[in-house]
C-alpha cells in the first residue's frame, strides 16, 4: 500500500514537471520578443523600460489580489482556467494588430501569468516531501530551463525570418499542449480552512524576520533578470546585429541553468545560504567585467556567463522559503513571497531606463555590479536552515 501511494505521488509530480517543461517552451518564445515588440511600437529604450515597469506593477498587484483566490479555490481549477485563458489571449495577439487592443491583451496575459505561477507553485509544493524539497525544486527548475533552451533555439529562426504574430501563435500552441498534459494530472489541492485575511497575512509575513530576509535577498536575482530580458535584447539590436542574435544570446544564457538539479540536490546537504551568496558574487564580478571590457561581444559573453550565478540563486531561494513554512503557512504566504519577482523586475527595468537618459549603455553594468555586490553582503545575514 505504501509503495503504491509512493508511485502515485511520483506520477502526479511527474505530470506537473512535464507541464512545467512544456509551458517553459512557450514562455521562452515570448521573453526575447517583448522588449523588441515594445521597441517597434515606442522607438525608445526609455519608453520600453517605462511600459515594462508598468506591467511589473500590474503583476505585483495581481500577486496580492490572487492570493485569496488560490486559498479559496482548488489550485488545479485555477491553473486550468489560467492556461485556457492564456491560449485565447496569445491567439488574440497573433490576430489583432491594433495598438490599444494589443496593450489590453498584454496586460491580461501578465495577469494570467501571475495566476499561473502562483497556483502551479502551490500544486508542486503539495506533491513534494520536506526532506527532498531542494532536490525537487532543482529538478523542476532544470526541466523548465531545458524548456527555455528549446524555446530559445526555436525562436532564433522565428526572430530572423518571421514576424511577431507567428511567435505568439507558436507560444499559444505550446500552451495548448501543456493544457492537454495537465488534464492527466490527478492531484487534488486542498482549500485553506478558516477565514482569509490578506491584510493580516501581509503584516504577519513582513513582521517575520526570517521571511523578510529571504524576501529581500530574492529581489536581487529578479533585478538582474530585468536587465537581461528587457535591455540586453535592445543592446544587441542597437549594435546593429540581427534580431536572431537575441535568441542566440538567450540560448547561451540559459545553458548553465541545466545544473540547477545538481544545485538543488546539494542544497539539501550543505544548505541554501552558500549557493545564494555564491550566486550574487558571481553575478557582481561578471557584470563588472562586462563594464571593463570595451568590446561589445566580449561584454555579451560575460553577461551570458552570469547565468551561472542566477542558477545558484533561483532554486535555492524558493527552497529556503519553503523550509521556513508549514504546509498551511505556504498557502497564505507563497503569493506574498512571489511579489519579490515583480519588485525586482520593476527595479531592474526602471534603473536602466533612467541611466540611459544620461549615461552610456555600459554604465548600467557597473551600477548593477555594485547592486549585486550589496545583495551578496546582505545574503550573508541569512541563517542556515
Short mmCIF file of C-alpha atoms in Angstrom, two decimals:
data_model
loop_
_atom_site.label_atom_id
_atom_site.label_comp_id
_atom_site.label_asym_id
_atom_site.label_seq_id
_atom_site.Cartn_x
_atom_site.Cartn_y
_atom_site.Cartn_z
CA UNK A 1 0.00 0.00 0.00
CA UNK A 2 2.77 2.44 0.94
CA UNK A 3 4.61 1.56 -2.28
CA UNK A 4 1.53 2.19 -4.43
CA UNK A 5 0.95 5.57 -2.76
CA UNK A 6 4.58 6.49 -3.38
CA UNK A 7 4.25 5.58 -7.05
CA UNK A 8 1.00 7.57 -7.32
CA UNK A 9 2.65 10.63 -5.78
CA UNK A 10 5.61 10.25 -8.17
CA UNK A 11 3.18 10.03 -11.11
CA UNK A 12 1.45 13.26 -10.04
CA UNK A 13 4.78 15.03 -9.58
CA UNK A 14 6.00 13.78 -12.98
CA UNK A 15 2.84 15.12 -14.64
CA UNK A 16 3.40 18.54 -13.10
CA UNK A 17 7.06 18.58 -14.11
CA UNK A 18 6.07 17.75 -17.69
CA UNK A 19 3.52 20.55 -17.71
CA UNK A 20 6.15 22.96 -16.39
CA UNK A 21 8.58 21.83 -19.09
CA UNK A 22 6.10 22.40 -21.94
CA UNK A 23 4.88 25.78 -20.66
CA UNK A 24 8.51 26.89 -20.34
CA UNK A 25 8.97 26.41 -24.08
CA UNK A 26 6.01 28.69 -24.75
CA UNK A 27 7.23 31.31 -22.29
CA UNK A 28 10.77 31.17 -23.70
CA UNK A 29 9.40 32.02 -27.14
CA UNK A 30 7.98 35.25 -25.74
CA UNK A 31 10.70 36.53 -23.40
CA UNK A 32 13.11 37.77 -26.09
CA UNK A 33 10.16 39.16 -28.05
CA UNK A 34 8.55 41.54 -25.57
CA UNK A 35 11.24 44.22 -25.48
CA UNK A 36 11.68 44.08 -29.27
CA UNK A 37 7.91 44.20 -29.75
CA UNK A 38 7.65 47.24 -27.48
CA UNK A 39 10.63 48.88 -29.19
CA UNK A 40 8.90 48.57 -32.56
CA UNK A 41 5.94 50.41 -31.06
CA UNK A 42 7.65 53.12 -28.98
CA UNK A 43 11.02 53.54 -30.77
CA UNK A 44 12.58 54.49 -27.42
CA UNK A 45 14.50 52.43 -24.86
CA UNK A 46 13.18 54.69 -22.09
CA UNK A 47 9.54 54.09 -23.09
CA UNK A 48 10.20 50.35 -23.38
CA UNK A 49 11.52 50.37 -19.82
CA UNK A 50 8.62 52.55 -18.61
CA UNK A 51 5.95 50.32 -20.16
CA UNK A 52 7.67 47.14 -18.95
CA UNK A 53 7.77 48.68 -15.47
CA UNK A 54 4.06 49.38 -15.66
CA UNK A 55 3.46 45.71 -16.47
CA UNK A 56 5.50 44.73 -13.42
CA UNK A 57 3.27 46.95 -11.27
CA UNK A 58 0.21 45.19 -12.70
CA UNK A 59 1.75 41.78 -11.93
CA UNK A 60 2.70 42.92 -8.42
CA UNK A 61 -0.87 43.97 -7.64
CA UNK A 62 -2.17 40.70 -9.08
CA UNK A 63 0.06 38.60 -6.82
CA UNK A 64 -1.64 40.20 -3.81
CA UNK A 65 -5.15 40.07 -5.25
CA UNK A 66 -4.92 36.47 -6.45
CA UNK A 67 -3.66 35.06 -3.15
CA UNK A 68 -7.19 34.78 -1.65
CA UNK A 69 -8.36 33.08 -4.87
CA UNK A 70 -5.67 30.43 -4.55
CA UNK A 71 -6.57 29.95 -0.90
CA UNK A 72 -10.28 29.58 -1.54
CA UNK A 73 -10.41 27.56 -4.77
CA UNK A 74 -8.72 24.37 -5.88
CA UNK A 75 -5.31 25.23 -7.34
CA UNK A 76 -5.93 22.73 -10.14
CA UNK A 77 -9.05 24.57 -11.31
CA UNK A 78 -7.34 27.95 -11.07
CA UNK A 79 -4.32 26.78 -13.07
CA UNK A 80 -6.58 25.12 -15.66
CA UNK A 81 -8.52 28.35 -16.13
CA UNK A 82 -5.30 30.38 -16.43
CA UNK A 83 -3.93 28.05 -19.13
CA UNK A 84 -7.12 28.19 -21.20
CA UNK A 85 -7.39 31.97 -20.92
CA UNK A 86 -3.68 32.36 -21.84
CA UNK A 87 -4.25 30.45 -25.08
CA UNK A 88 -7.05 32.80 -26.16
CA UNK A 89 -5.02 35.90 -25.24
CA UNK A 90 -1.99 34.70 -27.23
CA UNK A 91 -4.17 33.86 -30.23
CA UNK A 92 -5.63 37.36 -29.93
CA UNK A 93 -2.13 38.87 -30.04
CA UNK A 94 -1.36 36.82 -33.16
CA UNK A 95 -4.52 38.05 -34.92
CA UNK A 96 -5.17 41.65 -33.83
CA UNK A 97 -2.67 44.38 -34.71
CA UNK A 98 -4.22 47.48 -33.15
CA UNK A 99 -2.22 49.36 -30.51
CA UNK A 100 -4.91 49.56 -27.84
CA UNK A 101 -6.17 46.01 -28.22
CA UNK A 102 -2.54 44.85 -28.11
CA UNK A 103 -1.93 46.70 -24.83
CA UNK A 104 -5.12 45.26 -23.28
CA UNK A 105 -4.18 41.71 -24.31
CA UNK A 106 -0.63 42.10 -22.98
CA UNK A 107 -1.95 43.32 -19.60
CA UNK A 108 -4.35 40.36 -19.49
CA UNK A 109 -1.50 37.97 -20.29
CA UNK A 110 0.63 39.39 -17.47
CA UNK A 111 -2.27 38.92 -15.06
CA UNK A 112 -2.74 35.32 -16.18
CA UNK A 113 0.97 34.59 -15.84
CA UNK A 114 0.90 35.64 -12.19
CA UNK A 115 -2.11 33.41 -11.60
CA UNK A 116 -0.37 30.51 -13.35
CA UNK A 117 2.88 30.96 -11.44
CA UNK A 118 1.27 31.16 -8.01
CA UNK A 119 -1.17 28.25 -8.48
CA UNK A 120 1.45 25.99 -10.08
CA UNK A 121 3.90 26.65 -7.24
CA UNK A 122 1.33 25.60 -4.63
CA UNK A 123 0.38 22.46 -6.59
CA UNK A 124 4.03 21.50 -6.96
CA UNK A 125 4.82 22.05 -3.28
CA UNK A 126 1.88 19.85 -2.28
CA UNK A 127 3.48 16.92 -4.14
CA UNK A 128 6.97 17.30 -2.62
CA UNK A 129 8.23 15.81 0.63
CA UNK A 130 10.01 18.17 3.02
CA UNK A 131 13.23 16.17 3.15
CA UNK A 132 13.73 16.31 -0.62
CA UNK A 133 12.41 19.78 -1.36
CA UNK A 134 15.77 21.13 -2.58
CA UNK A 135 16.25 18.20 -4.94
CA UNK A 136 12.68 18.51 -6.25
CA UNK A 137 12.96 22.28 -6.75
CA UNK A 138 16.27 21.79 -8.56
CA UNK A 139 14.71 19.18 -10.86
CA UNK A 140 11.74 21.44 -11.57
CA UNK A 141 13.95 24.41 -12.46
CA UNK A 142 16.26 22.22 -14.56
CA UNK A 143 13.37 20.88 -16.65
CA UNK A 144 11.98 24.39 -17.00
CA UNK A 145 15.41 25.58 -18.13
CA UNK A 146 15.54 22.78 -20.68
CA UNK A 147 12.21 24.06 -21.98
CA UNK A 148 13.64 27.56 -22.12
CA UNK A 149 16.63 26.20 -24.02
CA UNK A 150 14.42 24.57 -26.63
CA UNK A 151 12.28 27.69 -26.84
CA UNK A 152 15.36 29.88 -27.34
CA UNK A 153 16.54 27.62 -30.18
CA UNK A 154 13.09 27.66 -31.72
CA UNK A 155 12.80 31.46 -31.55
CA UNK A 156 16.12 32.12 -33.39
CA UNK A 157 14.72 31.48 -36.89
CA UNK A 158 11.36 32.99 -35.93
CA UNK A 159 13.01 36.28 -34.99
CA UNK A 160 15.15 36.21 -38.12
CA UNK A 161 12.57 35.33 -40.76
CA UNK A 162 9.07 35.73 -39.34
CA UNK A 163 7.01 38.44 -37.67
CA UNK A 164 5.77 38.69 -34.08
CA UNK A 165 2.27 37.20 -34.72
CA UNK A 166 3.80 33.85 -35.67
CA UNK A 167 5.73 33.76 -32.36
CA UNK A 168 2.53 34.47 -30.39
CA UNK A 169 0.81 31.65 -32.29
CA UNK A 170 3.53 29.09 -31.52
CA UNK A 171 3.52 30.15 -27.87
CA UNK A 172 -0.25 29.54 -27.80
CA UNK A 173 0.35 26.13 -29.40
CA UNK A 174 2.78 25.04 -26.67
CA UNK A 175 0.42 26.38 -24.01
CA UNK A 176 -2.32 24.21 -25.55
CA UNK A 177 -0.04 21.16 -25.40
CA UNK A 178 0.60 21.95 -21.73
CA UNK A 179 -3.16 22.16 -21.18
CA UNK A 180 -3.68 18.70 -22.69
CA UNK A 181 -0.88 17.31 -20.49
CA UNK A 182 -2.28 18.97 -17.37
CA UNK A 183 -5.63 17.22 -17.90
CA UNK A 184 -3.87 13.95 -16.96
CA UNK A 185 -2.79 15.37 -13.59
CA UNK A 186 -4.79 13.65 -10.82
CA UNK A 187 -3.67 15.65 -7.80
CA UNK A 188 -6.16 17.47 -5.61
CA UNK A 189 -5.26 20.72 -3.93
CA UNK A 190 -6.91 21.25 -0.54
CA UNK A 191 -8.57 24.57 0.11
CA UNK A 192 -7.37 26.56 3.11
CA UNK A 193 -9.64 26.25 6.13
CA UNK A 194 -10.70 29.30 8.10
CA UNK A 195 -11.07 32.97 7.24
CA UNK A 196 -8.89 34.53 4.55
CA UNK A 197 -7.46 37.85 5.75
CA UNK A 198 -4.97 39.16 3.18
CA UNK A 199 -4.05 42.34 5.09
CA UNK A 200 -3.26 40.34 8.24
CA UNK A 201 -1.25 37.79 6.21
CA UNK A 202 0.82 40.58 4.63
CA UNK A 203 1.53 42.15 8.03
CA UNK A 204 2.43 38.79 9.58
CA UNK A 205 4.71 37.96 6.65
CA UNK A 206 6.78 41.13 6.84
CA UNK A 207 6.94 41.07 10.63
CA UNK A 208 8.65 37.69 10.44
CA UNK A 209 12.40 38.50 10.27
CA UNK A 210 13.30 35.22 8.53
CA UNK A 211 10.65 35.76 5.84
CA UNK A 212 11.75 39.36 5.37
CA UNK A 213 15.42 38.42 4.92
CA UNK A 214 14.81 35.81 2.21
CA UNK A 215 12.29 38.15 0.56
CA UNK A 216 14.86 40.96 0.30
CA UNK A 217 17.62 38.60 -0.81
CA UNK A 218 15.39 37.13 -3.53
CA UNK A 219 14.73 40.55 -5.08
CA UNK A 220 18.29 40.84 -6.41
CA UNK A 221 18.01 37.92 -8.83
CA UNK A 222 14.88 39.45 -10.39
CA UNK A 223 16.60 42.83 -10.70
CA UNK A 224 19.33 41.15 -12.74
CA UNK A 225 16.84 39.26 -14.93
CA UNK A 226 15.03 42.53 -15.62
CA UNK A 227 18.25 43.78 -17.20
CA UNK A 228 18.93 40.57 -19.12
CA UNK A 229 15.49 40.05 -20.64
CA UNK A 230 14.47 43.65 -21.31
CA UNK A 231 17.63 45.63 -22.06
CA UNK A 232 20.19 43.16 -23.41
CA UNK A 233 17.96 42.40 -26.46
CA UNK A 234 17.84 46.17 -27.09
CA UNK A 235 21.62 46.37 -26.54
CA UNK A 236 22.07 43.76 -29.26
CA UNK A 237 19.91 45.40 -31.93
CA UNK A 238 21.31 48.86 -31.07
CA UNK A 239 24.73 47.46 -32.01
CA UNK A 240 23.36 46.61 -35.46
CA UNK A 241 23.09 42.86 -35.03
CA UNK A 242 20.24 40.84 -36.48
CA UNK A 243 17.32 40.01 -34.17
CA UNK A 244 18.17 36.32 -34.38
CA UNK A 245 21.24 37.09 -32.23
CA UNK A 246 18.86 37.86 -29.36
CA UNK A 247 17.73 34.23 -29.48
CA UNK A 248 21.35 33.06 -29.65
CA UNK A 249 22.28 35.13 -26.60
CA UNK A 250 19.35 33.84 -24.56
CA UNK A 251 20.19 30.27 -25.59
CA UNK A 252 23.73 30.73 -24.24
CA UNK A 253 22.39 32.44 -21.13
CA UNK A 254 20.07 29.52 -20.34
CA UNK A 255 22.57 26.65 -20.88
CA UNK A 256 24.12 26.89 -17.36
CA UNK A 257 20.64 26.58 -15.84
CA UNK A 258 20.75 22.87 -16.64
CA UNK A 259 22.86 22.34 -13.49
CA UNK A 260 20.02 23.55 -11.23
CA UNK A 261 19.09 19.98 -10.34
CA UNK A 262 22.62 19.46 -9.01
CA UNK A 263 22.43 22.77 -7.11
CA UNK A 264 19.08 21.87 -5.55
CA UNK A 265 20.30 18.40 -4.60
CA UNK A 266 23.45 19.78 -2.98
CA UNK A 267 21.48 22.47 -1.13
CA UNK A 268 19.66 19.73 0.81
CA UNK A 269 23.03 18.70 2.20
CA UNK A 270 25.08 21.87 2.64
CA UNK A 271 22.34 24.49 2.93
CA UNK A 272 20.92 27.22 0.69
CA UNK A 273 22.78 30.22 2.08
CA UNK A 274 26.09 29.15 0.48
CA UNK A 275 24.62 28.96 -3.03
CA UNK A 276 22.65 32.20 -2.73
CA UNK A 277 25.74 34.16 -1.61
CA UNK A 278 27.91 32.48 -4.26
CA UNK A 279 25.38 33.37 -6.95
CA UNK A 280 25.40 37.08 -6.15
CA UNK A 281 29.18 37.43 -6.02
CA UNK A 282 29.49 35.60 -9.36
CA UNK A 283 26.97 37.97 -10.99
CA UNK A 284 28.66 41.02 -9.48
CA UNK A 285 32.11 40.04 -10.81
CA UNK A 286 30.83 39.20 -14.32
CA UNK A 287 28.82 42.45 -14.53
CA UNK A 288 31.97 44.37 -13.59
CA UNK A 289 33.94 42.57 -16.31
CA UNK A 290 31.19 43.40 -18.84
CA UNK A 291 31.70 47.06 -17.93
CA UNK A 292 35.51 46.98 -18.01
CA UNK A 293 35.88 45.40 -21.46
CA UNK A 294 35.02 47.80 -24.27
CA UNK A 295 34.37 45.11 -26.86
CA UNK A 296 30.61 44.67 -27.27
CA UNK A 297 30.76 40.93 -27.99
CA UNK A 298 33.04 40.20 -25.00
CA UNK A 299 30.61 42.07 -22.76
CA UNK A 300 27.81 39.87 -24.08
CA UNK A 301 29.83 36.75 -23.23
CA UNK A 302 30.25 37.90 -19.62
CA UNK A 303 26.54 38.71 -19.42
CA UNK A 304 25.68 35.25 -20.74
CA UNK A 305 28.00 33.62 -18.20
CA UNK A 306 26.24 35.50 -15.38
CA UNK A 307 23.54 32.84 -15.55
CA UNK A 308 25.89 30.60 -13.55
CA UNK A 309 25.20 32.99 -10.68
CA UNK A 310 21.43 33.10 -11.19
CA UNK A 311 21.19 29.29 -11.39
CA UNK A 312 22.73 29.12 -7.91
CA UNK A 313 20.10 31.50 -6.57
CA UNK A 314 16.90 30.51 -8.36
CA UNK A 315 16.19 27.01 -6.95
CA UNK A 316 17.68 27.68 -3.52
CA UNK A 317 15.77 30.88 -2.64
CA UNK A 318 12.41 29.11 -3.03
CA UNK A 319 13.67 26.03 -1.19
CA UNK A 320 14.82 28.31 1.63
CA UNK A 321 11.35 29.88 1.85
CA UNK A 322 9.52 26.53 1.90
CA UNK A 323 11.81 25.26 4.65
CA UNK A 324 10.66 28.21 6.78
CA UNK A 325 6.96 27.45 6.31
CA UNK A 326 4.48 24.73 7.18
CA UNK A 327 2.02 23.35 4.61
CA UNK A 328 -0.69 25.67 5.97
CA UNK A 329 1.56 28.73 6.01
CA UNK A 330 2.77 28.26 2.44
CA UNK A 331 -0.73 28.85 1.04
CA UNK A 332 -1.08 32.09 2.99
CA UNK A 333 2.40 33.40 2.31
CA UNK A 334 3.59 31.95 -1.01
CA UNK A 335 1.80 34.54 -3.15
CA UNK A 336 3.14 37.32 -0.94
CA UNK A 337 6.65 35.87 -1.22
CA UNK A 338 6.36 35.75 -5.02
CA UNK A 339 5.89 39.51 -5.16
CA UNK A 340 9.68 39.72 -4.83
CA UNK A 341 9.82 38.75 -8.51
CA UNK A 342 7.90 41.78 -9.73
CA UNK A 343 9.50 44.12 -7.20
CA UNK A 344 12.90 43.06 -8.54
CA UNK A 345 11.83 43.23 -12.19
CA UNK A 346 10.36 46.68 -11.59
CA UNK A 347 13.65 47.94 -10.13
CA UNK A 348 15.63 46.17 -12.86
CA UNK A 349 13.59 47.95 -15.53
CA UNK A 350 13.46 51.43 -14.02
CA UNK A 351 17.16 51.83 -13.18
CA UNK A 352 18.45 51.25 -16.75
CA UNK A 353 15.68 53.44 -18.20
CA UNK A 354 16.81 56.36 -16.03
CA UNK A 355 20.54 55.71 -16.56
CA UNK A 356 20.11 55.68 -20.35
CA UNK A 357 18.77 59.23 -20.22
CA UNK A 358 22.17 60.49 -19.03
CA UNK A 359 24.84 57.80 -19.50
CA UNK A 360 26.01 55.14 -21.94
CA UNK A 361 24.61 51.63 -22.04
CA UNK A 362 27.77 50.17 -20.47
CA UNK A 363 27.31 52.28 -17.34
CA UNK A 364 24.36 50.03 -16.49
CA UNK A 365 26.73 47.10 -16.00
CA UNK A 366 28.80 49.00 -13.42
CA UNK A 367 25.74 50.09 -11.45
CA UNK A 368 24.29 46.58 -11.49
CA UNK A 369 27.63 45.11 -10.41
CA UNK A 370 27.52 47.32 -7.31
CA UNK A 371 23.87 46.39 -6.64
CA UNK A 372 24.61 42.65 -6.91
CA UNK A 373 27.56 43.04 -4.53
CA UNK A 374 25.27 44.70 -1.98
CA UNK A 375 22.88 41.76 -2.26
CA UNK A 376 25.85 39.43 -1.73
CA UNK A 377 26.68 41.24 1.51
CA UNK A 378 23.07 41.11 2.68
CA UNK A 379 22.77 37.39 1.82
CA UNK A 380 25.48 36.68 4.41
CA UNK A 381 22.89 37.61 7.07
CA UNK A 382 20.73 34.59 6.21
CA UNK A 383 20.62 31.75 8.71
CA UNK A 384 21.29 28.20 7.55
CA UNK A 385 18.05 26.20 7.51
#
